Coordinates of C-alpha atoms and ligand atoms in Angstrom, one line a residue:
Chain A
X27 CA 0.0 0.0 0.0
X28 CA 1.3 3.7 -0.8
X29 CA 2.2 6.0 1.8
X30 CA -0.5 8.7 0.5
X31 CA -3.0 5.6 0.0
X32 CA -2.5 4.7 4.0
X33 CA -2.4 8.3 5.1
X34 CA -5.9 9.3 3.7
X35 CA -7.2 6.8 6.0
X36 CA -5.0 8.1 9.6
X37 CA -7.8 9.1 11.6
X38 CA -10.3 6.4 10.8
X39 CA -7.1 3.6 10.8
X40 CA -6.1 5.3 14.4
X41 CA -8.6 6.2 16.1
X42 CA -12.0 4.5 14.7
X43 CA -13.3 7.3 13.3
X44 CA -16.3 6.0 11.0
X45 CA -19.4 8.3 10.1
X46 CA -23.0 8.7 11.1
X47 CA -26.3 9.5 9.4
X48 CA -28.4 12.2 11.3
X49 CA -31.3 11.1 9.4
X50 CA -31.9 7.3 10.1
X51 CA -29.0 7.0 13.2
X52 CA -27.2 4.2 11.0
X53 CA -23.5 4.2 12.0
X54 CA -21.0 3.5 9.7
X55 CA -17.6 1.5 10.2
X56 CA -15.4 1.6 7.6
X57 CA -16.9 5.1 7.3
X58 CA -19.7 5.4 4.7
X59 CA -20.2 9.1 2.8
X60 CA -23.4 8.1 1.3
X61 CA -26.4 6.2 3.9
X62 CA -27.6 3.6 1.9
X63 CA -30.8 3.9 3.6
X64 CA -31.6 7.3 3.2
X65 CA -29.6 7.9 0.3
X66 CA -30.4 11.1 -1.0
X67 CA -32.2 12.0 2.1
X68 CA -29.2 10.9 4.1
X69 CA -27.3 13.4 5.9
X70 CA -23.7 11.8 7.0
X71 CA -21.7 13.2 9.5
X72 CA -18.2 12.2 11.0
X73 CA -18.7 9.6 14.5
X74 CA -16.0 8.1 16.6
X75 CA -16.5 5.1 17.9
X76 CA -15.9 4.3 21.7
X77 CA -14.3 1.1 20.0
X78 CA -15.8 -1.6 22.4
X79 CA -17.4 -4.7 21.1
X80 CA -17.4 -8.8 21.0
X81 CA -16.1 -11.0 18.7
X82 CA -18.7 -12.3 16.0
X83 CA -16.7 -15.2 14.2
X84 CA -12.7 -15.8 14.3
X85 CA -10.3 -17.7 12.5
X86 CA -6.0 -17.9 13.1
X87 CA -4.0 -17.0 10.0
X88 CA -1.4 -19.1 9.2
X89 CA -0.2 -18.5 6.2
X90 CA -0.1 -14.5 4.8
X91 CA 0.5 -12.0 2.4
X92 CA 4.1 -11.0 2.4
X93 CA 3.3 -7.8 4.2
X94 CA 1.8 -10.4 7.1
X95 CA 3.8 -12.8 6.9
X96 CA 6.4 -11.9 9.9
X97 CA 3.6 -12.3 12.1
X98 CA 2.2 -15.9 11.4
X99 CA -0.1 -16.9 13.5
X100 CA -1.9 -14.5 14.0
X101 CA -5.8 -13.9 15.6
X102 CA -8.1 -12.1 13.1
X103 CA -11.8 -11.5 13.4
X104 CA -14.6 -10.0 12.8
X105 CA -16.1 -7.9 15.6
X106 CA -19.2 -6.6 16.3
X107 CA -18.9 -3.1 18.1
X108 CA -21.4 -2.4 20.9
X109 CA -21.8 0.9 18.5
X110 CA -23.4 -0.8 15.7
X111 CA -21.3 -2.1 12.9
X112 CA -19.4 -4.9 12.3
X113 CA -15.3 -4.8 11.5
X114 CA -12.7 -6.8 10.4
X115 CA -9.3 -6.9 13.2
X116 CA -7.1 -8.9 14.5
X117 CA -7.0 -9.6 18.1
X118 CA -4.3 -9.9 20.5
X119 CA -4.4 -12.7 22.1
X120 CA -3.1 -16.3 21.4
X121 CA -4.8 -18.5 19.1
X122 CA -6.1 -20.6 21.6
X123 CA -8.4 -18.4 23.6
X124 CA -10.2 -16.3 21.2
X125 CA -14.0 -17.3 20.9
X126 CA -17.1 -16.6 20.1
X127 CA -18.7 -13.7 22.2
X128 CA -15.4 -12.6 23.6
X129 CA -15.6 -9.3 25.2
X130 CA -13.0 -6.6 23.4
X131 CA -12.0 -3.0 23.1
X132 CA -9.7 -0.9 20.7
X133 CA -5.7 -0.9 20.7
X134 CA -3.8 1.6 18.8
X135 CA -1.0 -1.4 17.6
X136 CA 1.7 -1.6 14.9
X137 CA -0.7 -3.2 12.0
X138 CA 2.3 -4.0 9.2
X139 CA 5.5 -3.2 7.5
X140 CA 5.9 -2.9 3.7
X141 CA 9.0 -4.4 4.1
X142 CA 12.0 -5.3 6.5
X143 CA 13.3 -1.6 5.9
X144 CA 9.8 0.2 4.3
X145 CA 7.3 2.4 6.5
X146 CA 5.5 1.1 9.2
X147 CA 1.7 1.2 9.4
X148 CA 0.0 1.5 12.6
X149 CA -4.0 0.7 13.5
X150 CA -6.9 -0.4 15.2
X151 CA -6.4 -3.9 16.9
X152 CA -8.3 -5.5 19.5
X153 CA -7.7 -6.8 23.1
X154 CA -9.6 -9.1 25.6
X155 CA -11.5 -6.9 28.2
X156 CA -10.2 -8.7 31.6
Chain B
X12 CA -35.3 -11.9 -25.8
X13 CA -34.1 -14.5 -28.3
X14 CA -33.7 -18.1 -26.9
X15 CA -29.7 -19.2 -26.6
X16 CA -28.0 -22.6 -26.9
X17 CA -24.4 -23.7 -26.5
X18 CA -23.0 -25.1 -30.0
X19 CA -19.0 -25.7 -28.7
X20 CA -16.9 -26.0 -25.7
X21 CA -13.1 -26.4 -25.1
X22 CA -11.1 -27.1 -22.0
X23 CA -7.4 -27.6 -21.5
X24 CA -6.2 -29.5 -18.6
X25 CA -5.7 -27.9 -15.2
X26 CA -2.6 -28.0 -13.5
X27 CA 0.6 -26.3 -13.0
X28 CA 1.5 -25.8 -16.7
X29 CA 5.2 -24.3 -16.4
X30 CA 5.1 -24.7 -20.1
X31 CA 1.7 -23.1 -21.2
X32 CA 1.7 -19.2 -21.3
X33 CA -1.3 -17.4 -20.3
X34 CA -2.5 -16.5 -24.1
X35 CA -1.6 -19.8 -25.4
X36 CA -3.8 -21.4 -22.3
X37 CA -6.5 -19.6 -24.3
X38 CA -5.5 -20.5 -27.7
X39 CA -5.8 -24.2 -27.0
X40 CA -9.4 -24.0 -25.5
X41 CA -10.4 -21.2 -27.7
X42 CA -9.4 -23.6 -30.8
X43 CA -10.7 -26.8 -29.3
X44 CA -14.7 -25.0 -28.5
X45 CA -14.4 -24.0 -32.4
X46 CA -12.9 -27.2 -33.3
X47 CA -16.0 -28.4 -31.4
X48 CA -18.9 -26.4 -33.5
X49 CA -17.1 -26.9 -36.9
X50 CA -16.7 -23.2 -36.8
X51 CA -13.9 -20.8 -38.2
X52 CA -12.4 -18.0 -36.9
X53 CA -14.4 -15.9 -39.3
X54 CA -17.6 -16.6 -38.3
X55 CA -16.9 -15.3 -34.5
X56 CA -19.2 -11.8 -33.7
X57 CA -17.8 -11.5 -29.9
X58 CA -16.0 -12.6 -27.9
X59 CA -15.8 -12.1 -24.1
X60 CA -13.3 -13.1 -22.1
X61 CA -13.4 -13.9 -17.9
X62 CA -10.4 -13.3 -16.1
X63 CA -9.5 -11.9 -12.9
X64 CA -6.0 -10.7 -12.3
X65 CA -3.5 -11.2 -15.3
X66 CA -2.3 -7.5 -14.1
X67 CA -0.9 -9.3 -11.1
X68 CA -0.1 -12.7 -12.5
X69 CA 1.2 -12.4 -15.5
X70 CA 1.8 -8.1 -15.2
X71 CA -0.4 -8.0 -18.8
X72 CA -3.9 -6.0 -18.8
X73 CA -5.8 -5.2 -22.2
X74 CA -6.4 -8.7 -21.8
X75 CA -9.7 -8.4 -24.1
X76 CA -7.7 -7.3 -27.6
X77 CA -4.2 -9.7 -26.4
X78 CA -6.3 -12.6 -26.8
X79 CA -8.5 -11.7 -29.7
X80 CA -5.2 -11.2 -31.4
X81 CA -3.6 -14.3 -30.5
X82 CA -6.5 -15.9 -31.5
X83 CA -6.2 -14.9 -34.7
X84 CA -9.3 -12.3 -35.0
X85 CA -7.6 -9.2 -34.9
X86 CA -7.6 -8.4 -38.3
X87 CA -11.2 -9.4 -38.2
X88 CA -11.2 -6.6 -35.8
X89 CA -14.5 -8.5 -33.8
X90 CA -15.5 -6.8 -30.4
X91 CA -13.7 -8.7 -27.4
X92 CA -14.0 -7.3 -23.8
X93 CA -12.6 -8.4 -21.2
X94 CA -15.2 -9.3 -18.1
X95 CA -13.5 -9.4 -14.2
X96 CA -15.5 -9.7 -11.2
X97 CA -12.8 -12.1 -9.5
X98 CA -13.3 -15.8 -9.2
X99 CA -16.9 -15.1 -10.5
X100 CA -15.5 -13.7 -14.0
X101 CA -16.0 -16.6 -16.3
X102 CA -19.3 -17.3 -15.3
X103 CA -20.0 -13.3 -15.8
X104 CA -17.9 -13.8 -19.3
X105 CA -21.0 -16.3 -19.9
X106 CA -23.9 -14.3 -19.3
X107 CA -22.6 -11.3 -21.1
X108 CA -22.1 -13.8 -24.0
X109 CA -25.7 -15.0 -23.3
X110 CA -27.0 -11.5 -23.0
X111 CA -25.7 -10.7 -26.2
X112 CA -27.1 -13.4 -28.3
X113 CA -30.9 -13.2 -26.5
X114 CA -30.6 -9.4 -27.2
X115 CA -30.1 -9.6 -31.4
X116 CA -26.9 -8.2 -31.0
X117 CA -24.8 -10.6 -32.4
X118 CA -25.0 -14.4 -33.6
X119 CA -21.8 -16.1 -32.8
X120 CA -19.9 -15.2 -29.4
X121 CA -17.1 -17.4 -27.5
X122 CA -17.5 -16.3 -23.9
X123 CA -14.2 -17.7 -22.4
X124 CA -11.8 -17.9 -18.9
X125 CA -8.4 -17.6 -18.6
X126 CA -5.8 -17.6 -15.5
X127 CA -2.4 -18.2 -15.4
X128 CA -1.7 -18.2 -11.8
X129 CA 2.0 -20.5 -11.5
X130 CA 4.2 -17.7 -12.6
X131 CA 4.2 -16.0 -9.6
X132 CA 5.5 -17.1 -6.1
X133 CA 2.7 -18.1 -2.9
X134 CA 3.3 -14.2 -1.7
X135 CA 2.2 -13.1 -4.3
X136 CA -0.9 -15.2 -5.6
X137 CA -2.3 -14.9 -1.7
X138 CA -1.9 -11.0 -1.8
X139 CA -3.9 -10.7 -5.5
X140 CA -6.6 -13.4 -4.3
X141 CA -7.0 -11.0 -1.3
X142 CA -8.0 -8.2 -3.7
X143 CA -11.6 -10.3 -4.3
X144 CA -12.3 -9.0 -0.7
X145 CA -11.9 -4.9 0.5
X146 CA -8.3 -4.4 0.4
X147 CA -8.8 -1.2 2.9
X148 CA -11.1 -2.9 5.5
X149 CA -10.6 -6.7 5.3
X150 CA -6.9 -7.3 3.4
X151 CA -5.2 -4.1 4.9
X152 CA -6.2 -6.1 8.6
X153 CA -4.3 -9.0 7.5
X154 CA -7.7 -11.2 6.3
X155 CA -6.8 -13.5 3.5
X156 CA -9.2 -15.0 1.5
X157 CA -8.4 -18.4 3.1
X158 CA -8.5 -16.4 6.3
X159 CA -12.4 -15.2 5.6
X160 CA -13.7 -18.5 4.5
X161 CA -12.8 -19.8 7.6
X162 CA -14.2 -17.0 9.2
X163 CA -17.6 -18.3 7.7
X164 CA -16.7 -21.8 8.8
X165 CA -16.5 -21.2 12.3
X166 CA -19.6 -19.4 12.6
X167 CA -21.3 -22.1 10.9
X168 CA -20.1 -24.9 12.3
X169 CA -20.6 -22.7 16.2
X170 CA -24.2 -22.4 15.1
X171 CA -25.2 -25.7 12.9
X172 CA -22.6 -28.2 15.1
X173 CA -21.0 -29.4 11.6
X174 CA -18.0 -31.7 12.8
X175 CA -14.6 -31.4 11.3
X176 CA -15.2 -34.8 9.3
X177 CA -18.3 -33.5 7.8
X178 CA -16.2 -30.8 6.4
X179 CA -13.6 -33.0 5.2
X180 CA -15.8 -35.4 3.2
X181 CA -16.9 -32.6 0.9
X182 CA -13.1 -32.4 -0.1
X183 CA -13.0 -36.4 0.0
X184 CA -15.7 -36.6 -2.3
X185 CA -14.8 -33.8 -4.6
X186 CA -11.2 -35.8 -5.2
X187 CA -13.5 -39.0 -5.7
X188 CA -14.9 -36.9 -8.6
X189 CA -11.8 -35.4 -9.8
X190 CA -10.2 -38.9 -10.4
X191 CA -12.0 -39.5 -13.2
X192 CA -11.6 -36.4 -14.7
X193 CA -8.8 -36.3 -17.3
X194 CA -8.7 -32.5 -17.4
X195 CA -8.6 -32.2 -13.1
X196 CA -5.3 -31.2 -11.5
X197 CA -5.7 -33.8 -8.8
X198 CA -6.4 -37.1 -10.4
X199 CA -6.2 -38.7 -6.7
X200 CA -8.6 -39.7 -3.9
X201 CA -8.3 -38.8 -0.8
X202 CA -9.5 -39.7 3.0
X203 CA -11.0 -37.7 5.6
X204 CA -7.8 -38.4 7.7
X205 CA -5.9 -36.9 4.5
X206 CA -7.9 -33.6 5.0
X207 CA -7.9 -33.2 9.1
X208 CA -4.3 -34.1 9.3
X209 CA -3.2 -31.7 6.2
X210 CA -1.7 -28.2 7.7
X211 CA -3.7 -25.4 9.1
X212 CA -3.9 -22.4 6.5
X213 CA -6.8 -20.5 8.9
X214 CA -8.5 -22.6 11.6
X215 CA -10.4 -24.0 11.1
X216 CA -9.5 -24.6 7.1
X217 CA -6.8 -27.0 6.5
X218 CA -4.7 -27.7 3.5
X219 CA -7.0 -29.7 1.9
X220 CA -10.2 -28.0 2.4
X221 CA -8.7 -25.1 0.1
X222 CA -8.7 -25.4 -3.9
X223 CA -5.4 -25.0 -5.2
X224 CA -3.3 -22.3 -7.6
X225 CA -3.7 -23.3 -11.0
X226 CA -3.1 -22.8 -14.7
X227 CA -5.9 -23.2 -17.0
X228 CA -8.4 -22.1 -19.8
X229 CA -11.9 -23.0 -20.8
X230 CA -14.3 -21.1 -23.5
X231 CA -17.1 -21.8 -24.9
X232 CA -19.5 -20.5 -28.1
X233 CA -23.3 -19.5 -27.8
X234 CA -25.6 -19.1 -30.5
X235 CA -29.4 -18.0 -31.3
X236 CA -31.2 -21.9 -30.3
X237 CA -32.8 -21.5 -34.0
X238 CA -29.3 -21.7 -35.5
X239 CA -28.0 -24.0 -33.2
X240 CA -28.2 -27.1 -35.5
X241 CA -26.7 -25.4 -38.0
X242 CA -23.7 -26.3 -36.3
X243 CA -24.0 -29.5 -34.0
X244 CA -26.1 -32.0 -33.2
X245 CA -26.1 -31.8 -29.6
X246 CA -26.8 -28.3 -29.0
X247 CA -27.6 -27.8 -25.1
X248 CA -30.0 -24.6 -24.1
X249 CA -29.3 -22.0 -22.1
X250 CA -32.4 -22.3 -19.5
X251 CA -31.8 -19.2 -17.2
X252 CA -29.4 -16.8 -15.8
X253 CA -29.0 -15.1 -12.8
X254 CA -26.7 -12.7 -11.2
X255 CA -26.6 -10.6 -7.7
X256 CA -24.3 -8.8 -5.8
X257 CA -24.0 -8.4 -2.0
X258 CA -21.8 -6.2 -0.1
X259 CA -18.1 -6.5 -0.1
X260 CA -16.9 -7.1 3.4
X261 CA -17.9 -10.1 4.4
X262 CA -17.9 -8.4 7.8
X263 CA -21.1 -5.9 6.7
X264 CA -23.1 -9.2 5.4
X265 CA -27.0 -10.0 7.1
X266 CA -25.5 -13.5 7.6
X267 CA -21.8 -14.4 8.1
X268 CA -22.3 -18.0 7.2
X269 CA -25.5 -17.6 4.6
X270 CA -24.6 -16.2 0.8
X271 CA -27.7 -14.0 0.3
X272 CA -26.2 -13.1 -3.4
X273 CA -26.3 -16.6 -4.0
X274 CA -30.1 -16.9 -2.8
X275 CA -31.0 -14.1 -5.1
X276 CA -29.3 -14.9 -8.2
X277 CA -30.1 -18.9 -8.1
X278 CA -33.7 -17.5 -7.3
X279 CA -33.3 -15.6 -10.5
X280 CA -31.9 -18.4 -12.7
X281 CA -34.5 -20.6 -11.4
X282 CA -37.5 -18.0 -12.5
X283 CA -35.8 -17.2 -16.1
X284 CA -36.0 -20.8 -16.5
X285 CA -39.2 -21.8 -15.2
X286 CA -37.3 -24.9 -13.3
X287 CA -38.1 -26.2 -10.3
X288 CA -35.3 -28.0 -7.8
X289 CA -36.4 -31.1 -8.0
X290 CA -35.8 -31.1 -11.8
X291 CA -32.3 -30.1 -11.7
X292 CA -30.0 -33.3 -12.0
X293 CA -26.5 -32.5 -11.2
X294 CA -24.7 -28.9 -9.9
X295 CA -21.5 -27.4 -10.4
X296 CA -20.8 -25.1 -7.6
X297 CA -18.0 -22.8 -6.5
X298 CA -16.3 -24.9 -4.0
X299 CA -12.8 -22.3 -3.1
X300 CA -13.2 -24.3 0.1
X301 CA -15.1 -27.0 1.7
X302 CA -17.2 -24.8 3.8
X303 CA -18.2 -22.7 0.1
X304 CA -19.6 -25.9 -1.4
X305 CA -22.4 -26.2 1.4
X306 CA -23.4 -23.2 1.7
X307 CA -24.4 -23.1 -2.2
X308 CA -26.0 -26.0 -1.9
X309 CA -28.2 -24.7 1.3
X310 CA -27.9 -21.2 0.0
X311 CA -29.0 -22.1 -3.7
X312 CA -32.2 -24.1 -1.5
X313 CA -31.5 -27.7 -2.0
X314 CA -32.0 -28.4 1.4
X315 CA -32.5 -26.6 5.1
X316 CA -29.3 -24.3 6.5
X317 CA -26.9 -26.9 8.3
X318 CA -27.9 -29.7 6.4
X319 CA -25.5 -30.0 3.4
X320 CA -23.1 -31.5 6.0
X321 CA -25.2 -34.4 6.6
X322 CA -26.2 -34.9 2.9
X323 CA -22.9 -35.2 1.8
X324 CA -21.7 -37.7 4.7
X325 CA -25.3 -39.5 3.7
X326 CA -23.8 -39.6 -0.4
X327 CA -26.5 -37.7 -2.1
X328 CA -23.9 -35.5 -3.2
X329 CA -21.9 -37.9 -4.6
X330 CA -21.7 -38.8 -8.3
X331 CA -24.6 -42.1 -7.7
X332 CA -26.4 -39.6 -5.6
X333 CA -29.9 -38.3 -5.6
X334 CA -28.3 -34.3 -6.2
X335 CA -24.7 -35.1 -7.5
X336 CA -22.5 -31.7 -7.0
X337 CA -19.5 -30.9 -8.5
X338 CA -18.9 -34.0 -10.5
X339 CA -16.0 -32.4 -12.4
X340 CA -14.1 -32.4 -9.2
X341 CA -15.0 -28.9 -8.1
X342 CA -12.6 -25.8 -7.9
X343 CA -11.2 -28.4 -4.9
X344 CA -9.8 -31.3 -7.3
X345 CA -10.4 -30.1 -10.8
X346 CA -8.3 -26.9 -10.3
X347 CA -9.1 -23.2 -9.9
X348 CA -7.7 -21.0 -12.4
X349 CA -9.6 -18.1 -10.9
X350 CA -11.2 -16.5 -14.4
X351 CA -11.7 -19.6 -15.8
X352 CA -13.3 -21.4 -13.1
X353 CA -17.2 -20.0 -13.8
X354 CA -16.7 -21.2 -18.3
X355 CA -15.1 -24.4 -16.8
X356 CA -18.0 -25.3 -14.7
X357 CA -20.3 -24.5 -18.1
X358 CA -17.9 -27.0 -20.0
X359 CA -18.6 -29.8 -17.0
X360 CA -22.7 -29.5 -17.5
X361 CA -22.6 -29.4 -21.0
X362 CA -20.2 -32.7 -21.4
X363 CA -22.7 -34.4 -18.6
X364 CA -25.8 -33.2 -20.4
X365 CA -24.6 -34.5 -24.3
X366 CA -23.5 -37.6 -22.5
X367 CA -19.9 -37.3 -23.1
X368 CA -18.8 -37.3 -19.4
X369 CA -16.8 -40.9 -19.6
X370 CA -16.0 -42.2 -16.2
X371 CA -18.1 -39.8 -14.1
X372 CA -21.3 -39.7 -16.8
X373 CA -24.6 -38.5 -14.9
X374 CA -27.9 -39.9 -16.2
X375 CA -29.9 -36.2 -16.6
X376 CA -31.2 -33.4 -18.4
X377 CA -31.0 -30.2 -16.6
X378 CA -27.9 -29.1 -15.2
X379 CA -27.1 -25.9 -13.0
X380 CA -24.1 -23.7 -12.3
X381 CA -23.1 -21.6 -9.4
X382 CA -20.4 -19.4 -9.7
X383 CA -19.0 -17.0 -6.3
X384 CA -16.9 -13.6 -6.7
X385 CA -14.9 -13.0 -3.7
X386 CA -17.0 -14.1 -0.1
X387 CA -20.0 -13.7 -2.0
X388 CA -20.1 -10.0 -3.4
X389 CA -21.0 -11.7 -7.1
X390 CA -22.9 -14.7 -7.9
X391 CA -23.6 -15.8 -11.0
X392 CA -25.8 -19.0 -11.8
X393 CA -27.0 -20.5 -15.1
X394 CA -29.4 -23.5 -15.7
X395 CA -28.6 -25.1 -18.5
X396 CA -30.8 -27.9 -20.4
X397 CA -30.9 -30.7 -23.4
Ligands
ZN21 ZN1 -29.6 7.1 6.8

């Protein structure tokens, strides 16, 4: 991925910042510009998330992109913030004790690197609430 | 709408073919499906051509007029357009094809799949197959497509109680198939122990639930039904189509574990053709892992969600079976070059239907595709009949 292409997404990547629709009260993560309930109707607005939520359905990577591959085996998921929408993340945590219905909440973490000595990109993960 | 028939099909073998480059993949199927109709190059209208990432495999776009040309119909100068909507290309390639023909627009058109897939290293392939998915919200989180399949296979087996074996005999029984298939990749069976003691790609998906990286081209040539003798005597009709798309992420899906584009679209191809289920006699469907093959069949409404794993332990899948599903072998033992996947599973039906399938021959009439872009963003089915 580009440095410009990673960039336009800092703030949403960082700190969960999706969007809202003032009209219907849908909220949108990855952030949405158009509601596709409301459409024209729709009036979208920028929403952080308080980035808490439970783990809908999980698997443990094994084998990755290049860009991944360092950190084989690694928990991914998709979770279901208590917010509304649902996202794709890995969680911290070994592969062992992720399930279904496990309680998490945001991390700011190192996501990737483009290579041993390319940039590093940094994101939303997710860890176990205790 | 004008009705449609298939008149010629060509396949080359699927494998890793480290001597076969990606447009001479084409050539050889493109010349076998005309070798197949009686037909020169000179009576081809269209041509469309499925194929999902030769930018990334092979580093060659403008895939449409490359092939066209190495087919020999450039200076012909016929329309050829390239169709991508990832693994669900060659099945698009189809219906464009199809849509073409019903609409008076032209006679003759090849609607073909092509994927070269060997020339690049494991990295690679797994990063461009991730590009079927969001690259900003699923990929750029480290999912890889491996990695959201079995996303869909844990929810379903947490919420249907499918066992591990259950999920292994759909593999077991695709490689049954796929041994007597001269064109498959994998020409050998397996056993459930194979599968669950393969390596873990993305738990719960091992090894050999996942359809492998291949090399391989398919194409076949439609014409108006009323012409159709013209140019064989086995010309196979072109029942119904249907096509849907569904969101993306699989993460923004109504159901992780339920395909609701492939609902829609086999509800679609099953109204164009005025076909019940009960009348279809054998399925192809898109089987990129074990997990995908039940789900179509549940999803496409053969039977109740979280019963295909019972069905296929029971045999009604299998080729003897009441509802015989992926008899070529599947994307699982036949091979899965990505574009051609959706023209090869056209090719399968219409050798079963004109009674040419020797070895794995199906007694029926009605046959039905079912082809998936990505988790299920694109479906694409087609019922197909004698
Ligand atoms: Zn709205």
């Amino acid at each position: 991925m580009s440095v410009a292409r990673f960039w336009r997404k800092q703030p949403q990547r960082y700190n969960l910042e999706g969007t809202r629709c003032e009209t219907c009260g849908r909220r949108f993560f990855p952030p949405r510009t158009f509601c596709p309930d409301c459409r024209r109707d729709g009036k979208v607005v920028e929403h952080r998330f308080n980035g808490t939520g439970q783990v809908v359905t999980h698997t443990v990577i094994r084998t990755a992109s290049e860009q991944f591959d360092a950190q084989t085996p690694y928990v991914l998921a998709i979770v279901q913030l208590d917010e509304g929408p649902r996202l794709t993340a890995q969680v911290i945590c070994a592969p062992e004790e992720v399930y279904i219905g496990m309680q998490v909440k945001k991390a700011f973490r190192r996501i990737g690197a483009e290579s041993a000595s390319g940039p590093l990109y940094y994101g939303t993960k997710f860890v176990p609430v205790e | 709408m004008r009705k449609v028939a298939v008149i010629g099909v060509g396949c080359t073998s699927f494998g890793e073919k480290w001597e076969t480059s990606f447009r001479n993949l084409f050539v050889e199927a493109g010349a076998l499906a005309l070798e197949d109709a009686g037909l020169s190059g000179e009576q081809i209208d269209e041509m469309f051509v499925g194929n999902m990432s030769a930018g990334r495999f092979v580093e060659q776009e403008h895939v449409g007029a490359l092939i066209a040309d190495y087919a020999g119909l450039a200076t012909n100068h016929i329309p050829s357009t390239r169709v991508e909507a990832a693994c669900a290309s060659g099945g698009l390639a189809f219906r464009q094809a199809v849509t073409a023909v019903a609409s008076g627009m032209a006679d003759i058109v090849v609607a073909a799949g092509v994927e070269k897939m060997t020339d690049v290293g494991t990295g690679v392939s797994v990063d461009a197959l991730a590009g079927a998915a969001d690259r900003e919200w699923e990929g750029f989180a480290g999912a890889t497509f491996p990695g959201l399949y079995a996303m869909i296979a844990t929810d379903y087996m947490h919420r249907y109680g499918l066992t591990r074996e259950q999920l292994a005999g759909v593999a077991v029984k695709n490689h049954r198939n796929g041994a007597k298939n001269p064109r498959a990749q994998f020409r050998s069976e397996i056993t459930v122990d194979t599968v669950i003691n393969s390596s873990l790609v993305a738990d719960p998906l091992r090894l050999f639930d996942c359809s492998p990286i291949t090399d391989g081209a398919a194409a076949v040539i439609v014409a108006p039904l009323e012409r159709a003798r013209e140019f064989t005597d086995t010309p196979i009709r072109v029942l119904g189509s249907g096509q849907a798309t569904d969101t993306i992420s699989l993460h923004d899906r109504r159901d992780i574990c339920t395909l609701d584009a492939t609902m829609v679209a086999g509800e679609r191809a099953f109204h164009a053709a005025g076909v019940e289920r009960t009348q279809i006699d054998m399925i192809e469907v898109h089987d990129c892992f074990t997990i995908a093959e039940l789900c179509a069949i549940e999803d496409l409404g053969f039977c109740a969600k979280g019963q295909a794993g019972i069905l296929t332990e029971e045999g009604v899948t299998a080729l003897d079976g009441d509802l015989p599903v992926n008899p070529s072998g599947g994307l699982k033992a036949c091979g899965h070059p990505v574009g051609a996947t959706g023209i090869k599973q056209i090719y399968e039906i219409i050798t079963q239907l004109r009674g040419e399938a020797t070895g794995r021959q199906i007694d029926g009439e009605i046959g039905m595709t079912h082809n998936v872009g990505g988790t299920g963003a694109t479906v694409v089915c087609h019922i197909l009949g004698v």
